[in-house]
Structure formats: structure tokens, C-alpha cells
Coordinates of C-alpha atoms in Angstrom, one line a residue:
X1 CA 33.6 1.1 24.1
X2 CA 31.7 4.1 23.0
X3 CA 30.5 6.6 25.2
X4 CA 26.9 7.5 23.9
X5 CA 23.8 5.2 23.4
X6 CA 23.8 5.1 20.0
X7 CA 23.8 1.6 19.4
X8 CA 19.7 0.6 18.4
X9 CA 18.4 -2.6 19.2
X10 CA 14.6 -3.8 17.8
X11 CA 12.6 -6.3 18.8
X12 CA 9.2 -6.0 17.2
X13 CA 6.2 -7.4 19.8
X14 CA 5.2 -11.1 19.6
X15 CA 6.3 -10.6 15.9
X16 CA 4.0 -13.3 14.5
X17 CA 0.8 -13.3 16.7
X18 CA 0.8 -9.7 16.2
X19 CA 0.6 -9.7 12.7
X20 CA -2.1 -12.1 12.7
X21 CA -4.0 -10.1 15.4
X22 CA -3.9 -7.3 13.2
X23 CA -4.8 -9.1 10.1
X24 CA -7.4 -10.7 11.7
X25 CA -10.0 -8.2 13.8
X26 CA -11.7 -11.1 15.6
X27 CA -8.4 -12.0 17.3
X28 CA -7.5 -8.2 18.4
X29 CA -7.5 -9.0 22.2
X30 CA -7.4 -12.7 21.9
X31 CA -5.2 -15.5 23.2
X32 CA -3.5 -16.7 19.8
X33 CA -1.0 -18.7 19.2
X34 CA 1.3 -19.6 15.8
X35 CA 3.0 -23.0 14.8
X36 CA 3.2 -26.4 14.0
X37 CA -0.4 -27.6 14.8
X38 CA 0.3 -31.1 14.4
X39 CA 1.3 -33.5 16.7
X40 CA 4.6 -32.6 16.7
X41 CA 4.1 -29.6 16.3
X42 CA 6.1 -26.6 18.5
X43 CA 4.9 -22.8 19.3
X44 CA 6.7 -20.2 17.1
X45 CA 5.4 -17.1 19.1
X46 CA 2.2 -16.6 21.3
X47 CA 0.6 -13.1 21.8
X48 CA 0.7 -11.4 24.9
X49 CA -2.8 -12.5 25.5
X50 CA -1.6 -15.8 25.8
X51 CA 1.5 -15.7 27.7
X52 CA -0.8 -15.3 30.6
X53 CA -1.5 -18.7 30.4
X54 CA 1.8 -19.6 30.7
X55 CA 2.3 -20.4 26.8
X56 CA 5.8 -19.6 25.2
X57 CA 7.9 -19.6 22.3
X58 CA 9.5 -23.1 21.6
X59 CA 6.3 -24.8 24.0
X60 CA 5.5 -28.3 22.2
X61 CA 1.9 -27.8 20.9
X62 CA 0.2 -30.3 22.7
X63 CA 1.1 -28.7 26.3
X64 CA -0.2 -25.0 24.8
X65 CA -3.1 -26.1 24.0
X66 CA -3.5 -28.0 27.1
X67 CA -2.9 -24.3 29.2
X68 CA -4.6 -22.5 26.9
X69 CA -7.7 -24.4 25.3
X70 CA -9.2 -21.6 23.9
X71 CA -6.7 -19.6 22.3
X72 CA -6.5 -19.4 18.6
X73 CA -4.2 -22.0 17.0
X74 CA -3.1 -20.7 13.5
X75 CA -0.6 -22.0 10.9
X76 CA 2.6 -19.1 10.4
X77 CA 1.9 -17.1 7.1
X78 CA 5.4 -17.0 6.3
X79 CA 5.0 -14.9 3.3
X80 CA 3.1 -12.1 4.9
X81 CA 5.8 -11.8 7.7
X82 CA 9.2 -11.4 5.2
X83 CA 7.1 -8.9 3.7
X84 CA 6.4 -6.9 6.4
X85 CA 10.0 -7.6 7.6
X86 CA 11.3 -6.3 4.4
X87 CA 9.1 -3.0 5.4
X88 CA 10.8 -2.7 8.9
X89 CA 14.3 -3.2 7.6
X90 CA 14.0 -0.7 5.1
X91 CA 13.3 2.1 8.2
X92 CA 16.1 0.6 9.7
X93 CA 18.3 1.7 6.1
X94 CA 17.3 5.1 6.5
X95 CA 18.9 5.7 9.9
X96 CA 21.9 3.9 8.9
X97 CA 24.1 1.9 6.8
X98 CA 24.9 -0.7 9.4
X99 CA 22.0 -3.1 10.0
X100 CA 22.4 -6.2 11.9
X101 CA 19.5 -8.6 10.9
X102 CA 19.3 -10.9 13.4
X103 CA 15.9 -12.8 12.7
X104 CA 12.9 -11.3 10.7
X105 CA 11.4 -9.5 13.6
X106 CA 14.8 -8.7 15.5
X107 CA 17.7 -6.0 14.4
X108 CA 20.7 -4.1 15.6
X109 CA 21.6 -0.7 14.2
X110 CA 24.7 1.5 14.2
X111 CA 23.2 4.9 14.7
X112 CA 26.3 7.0 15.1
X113 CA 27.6 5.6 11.5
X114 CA 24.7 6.6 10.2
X115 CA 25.0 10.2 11.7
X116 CA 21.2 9.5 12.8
X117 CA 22.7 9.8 16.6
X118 CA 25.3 11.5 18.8
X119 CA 24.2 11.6 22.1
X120 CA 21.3 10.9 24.6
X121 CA 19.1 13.3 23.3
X122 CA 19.5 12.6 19.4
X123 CA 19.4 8.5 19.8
X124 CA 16.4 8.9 21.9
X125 CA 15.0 11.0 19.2
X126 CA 15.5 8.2 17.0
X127 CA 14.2 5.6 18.7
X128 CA 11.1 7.3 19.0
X129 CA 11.0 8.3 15.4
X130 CA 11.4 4.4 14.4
X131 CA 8.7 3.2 16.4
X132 CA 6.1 5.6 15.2
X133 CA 7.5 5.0 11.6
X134 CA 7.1 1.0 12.5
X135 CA 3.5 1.8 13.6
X136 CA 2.5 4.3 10.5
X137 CA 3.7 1.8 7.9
X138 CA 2.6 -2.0 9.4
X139 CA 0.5 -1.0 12.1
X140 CA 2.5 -3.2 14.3
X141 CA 4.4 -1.6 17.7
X142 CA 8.2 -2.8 18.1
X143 CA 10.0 -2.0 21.2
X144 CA 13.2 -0.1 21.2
X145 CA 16.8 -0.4 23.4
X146 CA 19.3 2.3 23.3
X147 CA 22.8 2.1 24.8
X148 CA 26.3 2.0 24.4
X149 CA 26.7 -1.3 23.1
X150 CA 25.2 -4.2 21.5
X151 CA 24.7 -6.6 24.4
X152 CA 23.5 -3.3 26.7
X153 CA 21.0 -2.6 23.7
X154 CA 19.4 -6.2 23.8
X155 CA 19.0 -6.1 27.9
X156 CA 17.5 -2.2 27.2
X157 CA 15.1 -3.5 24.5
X158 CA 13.8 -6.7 27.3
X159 CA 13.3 -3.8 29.6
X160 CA 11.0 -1.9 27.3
X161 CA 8.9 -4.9 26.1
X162 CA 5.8 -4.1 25.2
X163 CA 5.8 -1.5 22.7
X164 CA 8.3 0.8 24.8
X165 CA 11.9 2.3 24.7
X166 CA 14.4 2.2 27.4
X167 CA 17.9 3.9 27.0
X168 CA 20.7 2.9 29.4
X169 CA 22.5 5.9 30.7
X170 CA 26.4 6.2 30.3
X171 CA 27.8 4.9 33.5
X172 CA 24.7 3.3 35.0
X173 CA 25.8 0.1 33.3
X174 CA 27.7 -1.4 35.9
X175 CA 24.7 -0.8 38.7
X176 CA 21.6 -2.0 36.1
X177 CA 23.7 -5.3 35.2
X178 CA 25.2 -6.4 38.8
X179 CA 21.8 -8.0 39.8
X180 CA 20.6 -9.3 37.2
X181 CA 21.1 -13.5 36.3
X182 CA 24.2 -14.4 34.5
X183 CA 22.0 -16.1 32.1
X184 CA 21.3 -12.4 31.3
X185 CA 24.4 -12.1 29.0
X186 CA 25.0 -13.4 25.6
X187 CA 26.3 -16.8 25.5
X188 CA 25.5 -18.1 28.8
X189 CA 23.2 -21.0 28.6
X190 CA 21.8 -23.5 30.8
X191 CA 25.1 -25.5 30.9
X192 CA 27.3 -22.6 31.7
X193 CA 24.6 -21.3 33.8
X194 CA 24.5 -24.2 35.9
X195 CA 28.3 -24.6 35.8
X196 CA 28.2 -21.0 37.2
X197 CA 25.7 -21.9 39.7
X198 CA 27.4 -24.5 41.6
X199 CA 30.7 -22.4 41.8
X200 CA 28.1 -20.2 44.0
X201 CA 27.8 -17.4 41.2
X202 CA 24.4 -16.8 39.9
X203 CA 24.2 -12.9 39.4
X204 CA 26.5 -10.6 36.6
X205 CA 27.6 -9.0 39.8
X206 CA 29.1 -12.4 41.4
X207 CA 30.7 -13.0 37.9
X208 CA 32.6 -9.6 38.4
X209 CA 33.1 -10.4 41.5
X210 CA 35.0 -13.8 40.9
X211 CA 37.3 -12.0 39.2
X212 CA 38.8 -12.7 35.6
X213 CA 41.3 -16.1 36.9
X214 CA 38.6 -17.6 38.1
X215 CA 36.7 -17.4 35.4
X216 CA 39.1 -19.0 33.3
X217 CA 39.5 -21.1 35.4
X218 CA 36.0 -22.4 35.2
X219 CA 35.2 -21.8 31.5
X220 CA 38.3 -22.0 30.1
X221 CA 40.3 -19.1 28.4
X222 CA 38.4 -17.7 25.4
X223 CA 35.0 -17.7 27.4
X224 CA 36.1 -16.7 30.9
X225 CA 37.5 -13.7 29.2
X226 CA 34.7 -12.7 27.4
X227 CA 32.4 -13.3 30.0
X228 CA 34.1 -11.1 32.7
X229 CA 34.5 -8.4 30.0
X230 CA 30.9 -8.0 29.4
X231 CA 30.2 -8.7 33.4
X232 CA 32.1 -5.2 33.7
X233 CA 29.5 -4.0 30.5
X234 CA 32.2 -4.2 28.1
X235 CA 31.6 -5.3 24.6
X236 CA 33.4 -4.5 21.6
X237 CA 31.2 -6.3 19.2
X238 CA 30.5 -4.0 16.3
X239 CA 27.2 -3.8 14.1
X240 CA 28.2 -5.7 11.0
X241 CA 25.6 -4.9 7.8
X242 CA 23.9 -7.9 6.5
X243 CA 25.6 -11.2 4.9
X244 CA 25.0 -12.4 1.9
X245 CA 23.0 -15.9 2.0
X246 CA 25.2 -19.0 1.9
X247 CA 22.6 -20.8 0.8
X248 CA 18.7 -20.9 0.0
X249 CA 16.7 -24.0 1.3
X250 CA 12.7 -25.1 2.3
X251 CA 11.7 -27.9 4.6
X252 CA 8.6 -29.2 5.7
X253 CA 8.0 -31.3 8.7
X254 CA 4.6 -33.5 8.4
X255 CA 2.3 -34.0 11.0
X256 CA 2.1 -38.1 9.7
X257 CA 5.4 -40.2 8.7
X258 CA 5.1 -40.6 4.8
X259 CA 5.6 -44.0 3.5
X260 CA 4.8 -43.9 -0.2
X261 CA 7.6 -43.5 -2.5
X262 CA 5.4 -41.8 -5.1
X263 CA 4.3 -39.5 -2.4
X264 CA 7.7 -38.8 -0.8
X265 CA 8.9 -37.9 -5.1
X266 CA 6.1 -35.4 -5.5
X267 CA 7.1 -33.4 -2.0
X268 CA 10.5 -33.3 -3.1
X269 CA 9.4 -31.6 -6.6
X270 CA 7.1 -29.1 -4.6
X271 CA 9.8 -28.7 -2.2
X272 CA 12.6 -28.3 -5.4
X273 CA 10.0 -26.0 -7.0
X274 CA 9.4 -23.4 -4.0
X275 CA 13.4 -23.7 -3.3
X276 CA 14.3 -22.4 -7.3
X277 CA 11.2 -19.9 -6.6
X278 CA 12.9 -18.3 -3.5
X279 CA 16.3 -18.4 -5.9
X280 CA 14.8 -16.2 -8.4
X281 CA 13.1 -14.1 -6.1
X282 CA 16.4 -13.3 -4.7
X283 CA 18.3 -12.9 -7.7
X284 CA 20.3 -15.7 -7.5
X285 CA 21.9 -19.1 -8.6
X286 CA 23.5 -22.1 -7.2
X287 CA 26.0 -24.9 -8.1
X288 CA 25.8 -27.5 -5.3
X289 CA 21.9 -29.1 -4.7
X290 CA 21.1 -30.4 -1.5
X291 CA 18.6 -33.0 -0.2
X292 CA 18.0 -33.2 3.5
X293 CA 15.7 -36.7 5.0
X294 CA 14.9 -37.5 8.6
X295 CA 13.3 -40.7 8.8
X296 CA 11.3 -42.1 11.0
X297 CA 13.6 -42.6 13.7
X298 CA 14.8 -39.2 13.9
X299 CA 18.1 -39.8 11.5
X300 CA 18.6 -37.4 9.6
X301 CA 20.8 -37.9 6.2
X302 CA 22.0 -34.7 3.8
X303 CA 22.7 -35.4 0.4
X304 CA 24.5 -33.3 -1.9
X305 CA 25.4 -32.8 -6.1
X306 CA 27.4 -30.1 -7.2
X307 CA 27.2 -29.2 -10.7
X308 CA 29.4 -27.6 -13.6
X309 CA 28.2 -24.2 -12.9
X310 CA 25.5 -21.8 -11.1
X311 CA 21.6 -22.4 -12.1
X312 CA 18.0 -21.9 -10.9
X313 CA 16.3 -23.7 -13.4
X314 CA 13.5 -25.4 -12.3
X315 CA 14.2 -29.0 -14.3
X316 CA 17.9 -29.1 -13.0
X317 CA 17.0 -28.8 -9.5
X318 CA 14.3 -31.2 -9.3
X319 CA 16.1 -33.5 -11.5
X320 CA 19.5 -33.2 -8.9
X321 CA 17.2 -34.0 -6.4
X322 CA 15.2 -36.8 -7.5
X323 CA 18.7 -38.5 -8.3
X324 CA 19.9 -37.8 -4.8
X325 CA 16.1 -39.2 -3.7
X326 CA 17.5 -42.4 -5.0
X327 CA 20.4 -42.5 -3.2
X328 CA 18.2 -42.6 0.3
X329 CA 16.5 -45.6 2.0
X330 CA 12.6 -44.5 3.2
X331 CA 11.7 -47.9 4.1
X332 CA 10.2 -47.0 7.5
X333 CA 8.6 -43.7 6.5
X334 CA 10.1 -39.7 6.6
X335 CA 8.9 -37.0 8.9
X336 CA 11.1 -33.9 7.0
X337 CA 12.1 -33.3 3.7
X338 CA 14.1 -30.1 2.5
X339 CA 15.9 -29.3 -0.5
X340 CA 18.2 -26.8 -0.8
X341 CA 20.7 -25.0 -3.1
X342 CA 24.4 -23.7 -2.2
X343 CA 27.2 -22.4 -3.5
X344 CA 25.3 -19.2 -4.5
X345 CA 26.0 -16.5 -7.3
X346 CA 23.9 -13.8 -8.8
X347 CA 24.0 -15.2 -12.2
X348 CA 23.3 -18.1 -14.6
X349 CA 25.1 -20.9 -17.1
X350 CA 22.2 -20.8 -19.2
X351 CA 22.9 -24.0 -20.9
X352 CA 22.7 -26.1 -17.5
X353 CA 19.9 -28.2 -18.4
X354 CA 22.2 -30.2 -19.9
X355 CA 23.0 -30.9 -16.2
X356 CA 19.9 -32.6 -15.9
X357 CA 19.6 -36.7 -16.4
X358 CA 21.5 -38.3 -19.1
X359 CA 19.5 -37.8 -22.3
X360 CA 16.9 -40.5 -22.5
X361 CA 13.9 -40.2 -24.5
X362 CA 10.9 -37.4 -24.3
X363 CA 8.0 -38.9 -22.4
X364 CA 5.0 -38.9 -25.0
X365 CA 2.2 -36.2 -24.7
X366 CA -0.3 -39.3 -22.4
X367 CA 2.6 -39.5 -20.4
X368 CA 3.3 -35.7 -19.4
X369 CA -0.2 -35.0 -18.9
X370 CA -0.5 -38.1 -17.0
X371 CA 2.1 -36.7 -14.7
X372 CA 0.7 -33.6 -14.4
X373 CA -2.4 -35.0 -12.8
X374 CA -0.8 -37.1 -10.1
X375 CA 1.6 -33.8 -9.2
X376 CA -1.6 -31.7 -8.5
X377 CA -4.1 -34.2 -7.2
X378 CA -7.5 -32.3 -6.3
X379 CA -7.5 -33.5 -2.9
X380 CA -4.0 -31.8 -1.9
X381 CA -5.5 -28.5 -3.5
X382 CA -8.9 -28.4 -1.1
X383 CA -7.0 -28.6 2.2
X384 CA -7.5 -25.6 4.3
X385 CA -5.3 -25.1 7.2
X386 CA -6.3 -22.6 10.5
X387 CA -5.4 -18.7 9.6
X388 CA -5.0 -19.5 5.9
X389 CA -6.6 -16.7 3.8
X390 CA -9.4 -17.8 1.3
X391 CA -12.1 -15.5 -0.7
X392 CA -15.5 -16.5 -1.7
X393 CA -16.8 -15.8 -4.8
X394 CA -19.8 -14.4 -2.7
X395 CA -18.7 -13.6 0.2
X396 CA -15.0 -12.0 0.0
X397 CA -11.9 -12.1 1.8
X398 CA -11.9 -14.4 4.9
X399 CA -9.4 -16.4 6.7
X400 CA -9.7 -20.4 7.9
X401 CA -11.1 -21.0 11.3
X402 CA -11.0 -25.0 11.1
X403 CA -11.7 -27.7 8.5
X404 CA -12.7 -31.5 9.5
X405 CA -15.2 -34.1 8.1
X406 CA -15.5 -33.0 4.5
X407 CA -16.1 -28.9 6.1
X408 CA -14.1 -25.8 6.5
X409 CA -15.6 -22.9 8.5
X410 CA -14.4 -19.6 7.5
X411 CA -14.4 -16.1 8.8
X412 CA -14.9 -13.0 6.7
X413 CA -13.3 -9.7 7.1
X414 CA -9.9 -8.0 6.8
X415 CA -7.5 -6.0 8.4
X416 CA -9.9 -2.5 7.9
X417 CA -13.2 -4.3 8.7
X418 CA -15.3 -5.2 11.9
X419 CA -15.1 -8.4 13.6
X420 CA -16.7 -10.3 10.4
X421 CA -19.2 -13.1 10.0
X422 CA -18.4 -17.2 10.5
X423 CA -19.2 -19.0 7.6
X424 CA -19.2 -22.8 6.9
X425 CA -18.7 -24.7 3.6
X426 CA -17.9 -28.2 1.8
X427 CA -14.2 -28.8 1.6
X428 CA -14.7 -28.8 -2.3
X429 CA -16.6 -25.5 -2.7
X430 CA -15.9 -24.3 -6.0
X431 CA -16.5 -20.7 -4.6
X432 CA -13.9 -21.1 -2.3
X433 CA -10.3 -20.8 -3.2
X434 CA -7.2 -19.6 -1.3
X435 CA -5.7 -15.9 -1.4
X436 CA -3.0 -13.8 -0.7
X437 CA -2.7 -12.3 2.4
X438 CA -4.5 -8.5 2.6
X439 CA -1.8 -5.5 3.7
X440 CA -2.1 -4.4 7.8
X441 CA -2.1 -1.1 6.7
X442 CA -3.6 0.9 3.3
X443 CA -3.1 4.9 2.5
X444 CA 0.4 5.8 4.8
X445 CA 1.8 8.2 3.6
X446 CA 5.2 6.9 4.3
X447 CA 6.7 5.6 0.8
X448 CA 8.0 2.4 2.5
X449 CA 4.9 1.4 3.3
X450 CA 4.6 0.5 -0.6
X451 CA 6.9 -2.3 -0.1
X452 CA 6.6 -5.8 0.4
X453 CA 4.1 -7.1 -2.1
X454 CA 2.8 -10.1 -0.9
X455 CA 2.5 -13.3 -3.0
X456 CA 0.8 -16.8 -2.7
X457 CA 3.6 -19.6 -0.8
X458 CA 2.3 -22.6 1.3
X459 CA 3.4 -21.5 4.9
X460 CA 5.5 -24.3 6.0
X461 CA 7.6 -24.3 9.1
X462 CA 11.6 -23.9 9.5
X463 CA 12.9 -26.8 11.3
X464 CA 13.5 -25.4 14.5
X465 CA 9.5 -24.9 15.2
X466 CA 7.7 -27.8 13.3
X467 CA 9.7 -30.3 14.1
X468 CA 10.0 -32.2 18.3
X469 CA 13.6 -30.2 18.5
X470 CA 14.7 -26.6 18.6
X471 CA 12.8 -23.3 19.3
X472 CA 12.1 -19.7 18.5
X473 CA 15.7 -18.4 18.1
X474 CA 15.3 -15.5 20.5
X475 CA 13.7 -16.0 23.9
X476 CA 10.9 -13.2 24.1
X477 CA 9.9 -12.7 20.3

């Protein structure tokens, strides 16, 4: 193991609250709270605000707002956080070459390969650098853990939360881990913390204690080893740069079973459509398509077609998965479609549409603009969800409040302005139309700050937080 803290590890501040706190000057201070707001619905990240109430990451819906009634309960602008992401990364790039993505709000960096940092002094130095440079280009604070290696990074960057930095002295490791819960270190969960439990070991220091046999003993080989290893703050684990995608998918989860088979077509299009968009977006193509269904009763099927060659045309994709549509029983209603696209390669067969059905003849011109109607009904256009960003011909850029009985409320102001004024109109107003999200930040000076241009995209949840299983991915976001 390395000898100086030059291992970086960043965990920007309730990632997803906090952008919407500072998109949103009415919330600056506020309890809010971001996720699945139906029924089924889970917590993605709350701000600090509202953690005081006992509200966390991964929390089913219905219990947060039973703790925290009067928080703000917003729909995740997934869009506006890649973008803002994509800004944060790129600071990361500039102190080194090896980035370790581990979410969008979450990184390790190899500061010594970037010759960024040597020692205390220098690493310190740049973790102080990166969070002002965080601040200067998003607006947004991120805190900052320095040490020696990657797991001693993570525990440094807990210890600094919020909007800190904590570096972790050469040879204090041993003393700073030995009382802290095993559940501390990386791949002890609540099984093996339990299992650890009842074998009378509950701190890192006890697991060093036990001694490596026993741990085997108790875990088996592979993790007893690792375990006492990094109960004696050794880990090996390099930074590796980013991987390449495997593969590119969208999901939604809905807040009501659908039952209609017309219905349950036309999501799979959308969902086919926004899929091929992120392809593109990405530079990239795909041979295998794949269809993913839970049903009603919580089974879920995958479905899969692998074509002749790589593609990201719009009309193979939705064609591949309306046929694998086909192959599935909805009788009972769904709860969560996706459709995704594996395989991956950053080029084209150009003649792929081929690929599509078996020729069969051109619907007539009634017929296309017939379907073209039922795709886009008006009534799936004029439905406003909480922190979705709108502008009024009149009034300018606001953001949703709530919508109900033929009404939508609105708030108007943006990330510069005052606290702005509430608003409320007819579901159908033809002043009113959705927008992109405004940037945090206008006028830094810092050139990254120009990046992540930020586009129109339904916000729609990943699996893990919209859906009655799963969770934020990392346990203090």
C-alpha cells in the first residue's frame, strides 16, 4: 500500500436535493425531498434539511412524507444532474487520468498518477482546489477524503460530510478504524454484519483482533482474507479509469398497473425512442435489443433479439421490441417497462432497417397520421409533474409546485432570482409549456463550466428508486 494520501475520494452533498435547492431559490433552506412520488414510490436523496426528520435515501415515499409533511416532494430531473455530473467529472480529468466513477455524484481519483499529488501537503492542496473549482462552476459544495487508499478515502470523505475535507494521516489508520462498526468496511452488510455480531465481533478492531483463521473460518476463504486485510487498513484496490458501457437501457416504473395493450405498445415505443436517443447521444450502436416487463405480481420477464449487426435506428429498435412485446403475457396489468440495447459498438450497418419486420405493405397516408395522433394524445402532453420546469408565455421560467383537478400551480423564478411568485393555471393553458432546465451557475470564468448543455428528457426513475425494491446505491448521497 502507498505511503501518502493521494488517493481522492468525492462525494458531492445530497447530490440531488441540492441541485434542486439551488435551482429552485424558494427551497434554499427547505426540507426537500426527490423520488418516486407515487405510491410506490421510494426516496432517491433528501436534503440535509430533511434528514432532520429522520428521512433517508432508499425510505419508501409514503413513510417520508408521513415524518416530514411539509417538505418539498419533487420528481428527479435526471437530465439536469448527468449534466452537471459531466461538469464535475471533467475537474476530476484535470487532476488525473484515473477516474473511478462510481455513481453520478460519487468518484475516486488517482492523484499521484496524475502528478497532481505527492504528499500531505500537495494532496491537501488538491482537495481544496477541487472543491472550490466544484463550487465556482455548479454552485454545488462536494465533500472531499484524502488517504492512502481507496477504502480509507471513502471513510475520510463520511467524516468530512457536509461540504468538508478530511485527510487521514499515514499511520493513524490503524487507531481511526479500530472503533468504528465492521459495517464500516466495504463489503460488510447486514448478513455478514450480523454473522459477525453473534461471533461477539462488532467493531474493525474485534475483527483484527479475531485474527485472520477465524475469519475464515466464519466467512469462508476469499472474504475472511479480505476482510482482515482491510481490518489492518490494507487495501490494494487500484483506481481503475472508467468502463465503457455494456449496455444502454430506460425504464419506467408507473405509479398505476397498466392494463391496456394499446397503452402498454405506445410506452414501449416512448421507452424504444428515449433508449436509441441516449445511443446517439453517446455515440454508439447495438446488436442485441432487450425488453424487460414486471407484471403485476412482481415477475419480472427479460426478452431479448439479437440482430445481424450494430444499429441505433429508431424503426429497428421499436420494431425489435414490439416483436418481443408479443412474445409477453400482460393479462393482469404491468408496473415497469424498459427497453434496452447491448452488445454495444461505436458504429453503424447502415442498411439495418432491413432488420425491421418482414416487408409487408406501407400503411396508407390516413393510416400513419392516424397513428401519430394516438402516439401523442393531448392529454399525456398537459401532465405536469412537482419540480418540472415550465415557462409562461407571460410570465417566464417557473418550475411545478402541484397539479390536481384540471390545475397546475406554478412558481416563477430561477437559479439567479429571488424567491419568485406562485401562480396557478388550467391544466391546458396554451401559455404554458414545459422547458429545459436553467444552468446553477452563469459567467464562471472556469471553461468547464461551459459544459453540460442541458436538453428536454421526461425524468423517469432507475429501477432501484421508483420501484417497492432497492435503494440509493451509496448510503449517505
Amino acid at each position: 500500500m502507498r505511503n501518502a494520501p493521494t488517493i481522492l475520494h468525492l462525494d458531492m452533498d445530497a447530490f440531488y436535493a441540492s441541485v434542486e435547492q439551488a435551482s429552485k431559490p424558494s427551497l434554499r433552506g427547505k426540507a426537500v425531498v426527490v423520488g418516486g412520488l407515487g405510491p410506490r414510490g421510494v426516496v432517491a436523496t433528501a436534503s440535509y434539511e430533511a434528514r432532520v426528520f429522520g428521512v433517508h435515501s432508499a425510505m419508501p415515499m409514503a413513510q417520508a412524507r408521513r415524518l416530514a409533511p411539509n417538505a418539498a416532494y419533487l420528481v428527479p430531473r435526471f437530465t439536469l444532474y448527468r449534466a452537471i455530473s459531466e461538469q464535475v467529472m471533467a475537474l476530476l480529468r484535470e487532476l488525473s487520468p484515473l477516474v473511478e466513477p462510481l455513481s453520478l455524484d460519487e468518484a475516486f481519483v488517482d492523484l499521484e498518477a496524475g502528478g497532481t499529488a505527492w504528499d500531505e501537503a500537495s494532496a491537501r492542496l488538491a482537495g481544496s482546489r477541487l472543491r472550490a473549482d466544484i463550487r465556482a462552476v455548479t454552485g454545488l459544495t462536494g465533500s472531499v477524503g484524502l488517504a492512502a487508499s481507496k477504502m480509507l478515502a471513502k471513510i475520510a470523505s463520511e467524516q468530512a460530510k457536509p461540504d468538508g475535507l478530511v485527510l487521514i494521516e499515514p499511520g493513524s489508520e490503524r487507531s481511526l478504524l479500530g472503533p468504528m462498526p465492521v459495517r464500516t468496511l466495504p463489503g460488510v452488510g447486514p448478513a455478514t454484519g450480523d454473522h459477525l455480531r453473534r461471533a461477539g465481533i462488532t467493531t474493525v478492531g474485534e475483527l483484527a483482533e479475531a485474527g485472520e483463521d477465524e475469519l475464515v473460518r466464519l466467512l469462508g476463504k476469499a472474504h475472511g482474507h479480505a476482510l482482515y486485510a482491510m481490518a489492518l487498513a490494507h487495501d490494494e484496490r487500484p483506481v481503475v479509469a472508467e468502463r465503457e458501457a455494456k449496455s444502454v437501457s430506460v425504464e419506467d416504473t408507473y405509479d398505476v398497473d397498466i392494463h391496456e395493450r394499446l397503452r402498454i405498445g405506445l410506452e414501449v415505443q416512448r421507452l424504444a425512442d428515449r433508449c436509441v436517443g441516449r445511443l446517439r447521444e453517446a455515440g454508439l450502436s447495438g446488436r442485441t435489443i432487450v425488453l424487460k416487463v414486471r407484471r403485476y405480481d412482481f415477475s419480472t420477464l427479460t426478452r431479448s433479439e439479437t440482430l445481424r449487426g450494430p444499429t441505433d435506428d429508431q424503426a429497428v429498435v421499436r420494431e425489435a421490441a414490439a416483436r418481443l412485446l408479443d412474445s409477453v403475457d400482460t393479462t393482469g396489468g404491468v408496473r415497469l417497462l424498459g427497453v434496452g440495447v447491448s452488445g454495444l459498438a461505436d458504429y453503424t450497418q447502415e442498411d439495418l432497417f432491413a432488420q425491421a419486420l418482414p416487408s409487408r405493405a406501407a400503411p396508407a397516408p390516413e393510416e400513419a397520421v392516424a397513428e401519430v395522433v394516438v402516439e401523442r394524445p393531448e392529454r399525456v402532453e398537459r401532465h405536469w409533474r412537482a419540480g418540472q420546469d415550465v415557462r409562461h408565455a407571460e410570465y417566464g421560467h417557473g418550475w411545478v409546485q402541484g397539479s390536481g383537478l384540471g390545475r397546475v400551480t406554478v412558481r416563477f423564478e430561477t437559479p439567479q432570482s429571488t424567491p419568485g411568485r406562485v401562480r396557478t393555471f388550467s391544466v391546458g393553458d396554451a401559455a404554458l409549456e414545459a422547458a429545459d432546465p436553467l444552468p446553477l451557475v452563469v459567467d464562471s470564468p472556469h471553461p468547464i463550466a461551459r459544459l453540460g448543455h442541458v436538453s428536454s428528457e421526461p425524468a423517469s426513475l432507475p429501477k432501484s428508486w421508483s420501484g417497492t425494491e432497492g435503494g440509493d446505491p451509496t448510503s449517505r448521497p
